[in-house]
Amino acid sequence: MGGGGATHGRLVHEDNELHFKGGKERYIIIPLRAYAEIINSFASIVGEAVGGPLTFLGKRIAYGLVEELQHRLSVSHKQANIENLVQEYARFLSELGFGKIEVKEVGEDHAIVYMHSPPSMDGIRAADDKVLEMLKKGKKICYLEAGMIAGVFEKIIGGKFRAFEVERGDLDNPYCVIRVERVS
């Protein structure tokens, strides 16, 4: 598992652990169904109020991605500003299997990303009735991904950021459009 692949040969498998070459953070690979079960579990506990807890969890998950993103920015000699970070993060999340991610807009204090087939949408196929009902009602779904984007921005750029789904597809066309913005 140590060579080639989407991570450009940087993901290494040593002593039954996955790390990016030179990094201390350990990574795991989980099936999409397990990702869906995280969402199902939260939805079963709190119902339609699931957005806050999932966004918070997404931020916490993102903290584990900071080391690799900072490394990538430093290797490419890029400043840790919104434009550079969102471009690098989009590439990184795509490499990790979060679907194809396109940066649609970048401003001084915000960015908008389009996620094709994000795990929260693709995982819906394995969802329980509560999550499917949320989808049918037009509720937001990509809370974990939004939280992950906001969390990385807070840790690398500093300050408070919020990220939220502004548009999403359905089971036949799974996508999420997420806006991240600095909070004054």
XYZ file of C-alpha atoms in Angstrom:
184
model
C 0.000 0.000 0.000
C 2.998 2.281 0.227
C 3.438 3.371 -3.385
C 1.641 5.140 -6.195
C -2.060 5.781 -6.020
C -4.068 8.943 -5.637
C -1.947 10.183 -2.773
C 1.127 10.372 -5.006
C 2.958 7.667 -3.047
C 2.779 9.562 0.219
C 0.429 7.166 2.052
C 2.536 4.475 3.684
C 1.605 1.297 5.526
C 4.001 0.451 8.353
C 3.460 -1.667 11.442
C -0.213 -2.139 10.529
C -0.834 1.613 10.480
C -1.443 4.098 7.647
C 0.364 7.435 7.674
C 1.277 10.056 5.137
C 5.026 9.900 4.602
C 6.707 12.028 7.274
C 3.446 12.651 9.147
C 2.491 11.592 12.653
C -1.276 11.451 12.126
C -2.615 7.907 11.685
C -5.319 7.285 9.072
C -7.906 4.535 8.778
C -10.029 3.406 5.882
C -13.706 2.828 6.559
C -16.407 1.649 4.181
C -19.035 4.101 2.985
C -21.659 2.140 4.907
C -19.837 2.896 8.181
C -19.850 6.597 7.296
C -23.609 6.341 6.668
C -24.079 4.621 10.026
C -22.510 7.610 11.793
C -25.167 9.820 10.230
C -27.907 7.247 10.944
C -26.876 7.006 14.591
C -26.960 10.754 15.151
C -30.288 11.067 13.297
C -31.773 8.271 15.428
C -30.765 10.088 18.606
C -31.663 13.698 17.777
C -33.903 13.457 14.707
C -33.997 16.449 12.396
C -31.814 18.438 14.814
C -28.920 16.296 13.567
C -27.215 19.216 11.788
C -25.500 20.760 14.809
C -23.960 17.562 16.193
C -22.834 16.344 12.750
C -21.283 19.708 11.871
C -19.466 19.705 15.224
C -18.247 16.147 14.603
C -17.088 17.141 11.116
C -15.005 19.959 12.598
C -13.380 17.536 15.022
C -12.637 15.036 12.255
C -11.029 17.844 10.251
C -8.543 18.579 13.015
C -6.856 15.277 12.133
C -6.365 16.444 8.533
C -4.589 19.683 9.435
C -1.067 18.241 9.629
C -1.195 16.855 6.085
C -2.741 20.017 4.646
C -0.141 22.242 6.297
C 2.566 19.986 4.882
C 1.096 20.202 1.378
C 0.863 23.990 1.565
C 4.459 24.321 2.772
C 5.848 21.923 0.148
C 4.132 23.912 -2.604
C 5.312 27.186 -0.998
C 1.765 28.487 -0.808
C 0.405 30.857 1.811
C -2.349 29.554 4.064
C -5.026 31.848 2.665
C -8.586 30.932 1.717
C -7.890 30.409 -1.993
C -4.833 28.192 -1.570
C -6.372 26.224 1.282
C -9.675 25.483 -0.458
C -7.867 24.351 -3.641
C -5.497 22.062 -1.726
C -8.263 20.743 0.539
C -10.449 19.935 -2.478
C -7.615 17.854 -3.985
C -6.926 16.152 -0.653
C -10.560 15.231 0.055
C -10.882 13.875 -3.491
C -7.811 11.696 -2.894
C -9.369 10.419 0.335
C -12.488 9.287 -1.535
C -14.882 12.158 -0.850
C -15.824 12.356 -4.530
C -14.818 14.851 -7.172
C -14.649 18.319 -5.647
C -14.651 21.536 -7.645
C -13.946 24.981 -6.243
C -16.667 27.183 -7.743
C -15.940 30.533 -6.116
C -13.322 32.057 -3.826
C -13.483 35.453 -2.179
C -11.577 37.295 0.508
C -13.679 35.753 3.266
C -15.511 32.817 1.659
C -15.381 29.918 -0.778
C -17.964 27.714 -2.468
C -17.246 24.079 -3.340
C -19.229 21.584 -5.407
C -18.896 18.004 -4.174
C -19.889 15.285 -6.666
C -20.993 12.087 -4.876
C -19.990 13.127 -1.335
C -20.155 10.332 1.284
C -23.179 11.824 3.055
C -25.194 11.700 -0.179
C -23.887 8.361 -1.464
C -24.214 6.865 2.009
C -27.936 7.681 1.997
C -28.487 4.455 0.065
C -27.604 2.645 3.298
C -29.538 5.075 5.481
C -32.419 4.306 7.770
C -35.911 5.779 7.456
C -35.143 8.971 9.437
C -32.382 10.076 7.073
C -34.338 9.088 3.959
C -37.295 11.092 5.270
C -35.007 14.111 5.739
C -33.889 13.715 2.125
C -37.493 13.541 0.888
C -38.386 16.667 2.893
C -35.569 18.608 1.236
C -33.508 18.861 4.441
C -29.769 19.389 4.329
C -27.635 16.257 4.309
C -23.907 17.164 4.002
C -23.369 18.340 7.575
C -20.257 16.223 8.177
C -18.543 17.496 5.035
C -19.482 21.102 5.844
C -18.085 20.730 9.356
C -14.874 19.224 7.996
C -14.372 22.228 5.729
C -15.037 24.764 8.501
C -12.787 22.904 10.951
C -9.768 22.916 8.652
C -10.224 26.613 7.888
C -10.395 27.461 11.597
C -7.258 25.497 12.427
C -5.099 26.617 9.495
C -6.266 30.172 8.767
C -7.452 30.970 12.278
C -10.611 32.617 13.499
C -14.164 31.335 13.280
C -15.599 29.858 10.090
C -18.952 28.348 9.318
C -19.767 26.092 6.416
C -23.198 25.064 5.255
C -24.912 23.279 2.421
C -26.553 25.712 0.002
C -27.755 23.138 -2.519
C -27.863 19.391 -2.900
C -28.963 16.725 -5.300
C -30.892 13.521 -4.754
C -30.241 9.790 -4.951
C -30.090 9.897 -8.750
C -27.755 12.905 -8.837
C -25.810 13.005 -5.549
C -23.988 16.282 -4.953
C -23.679 19.027 -2.361
C -22.720 22.658 -2.792
C -21.093 23.978 0.374
C -20.275 27.576 1.252
C -17.601 28.297 3.857
C -17.277 31.812 5.244
C -15.451 33.707 7.919
C -17.621 34.657 10.892
C -17.025 38.198 12.144
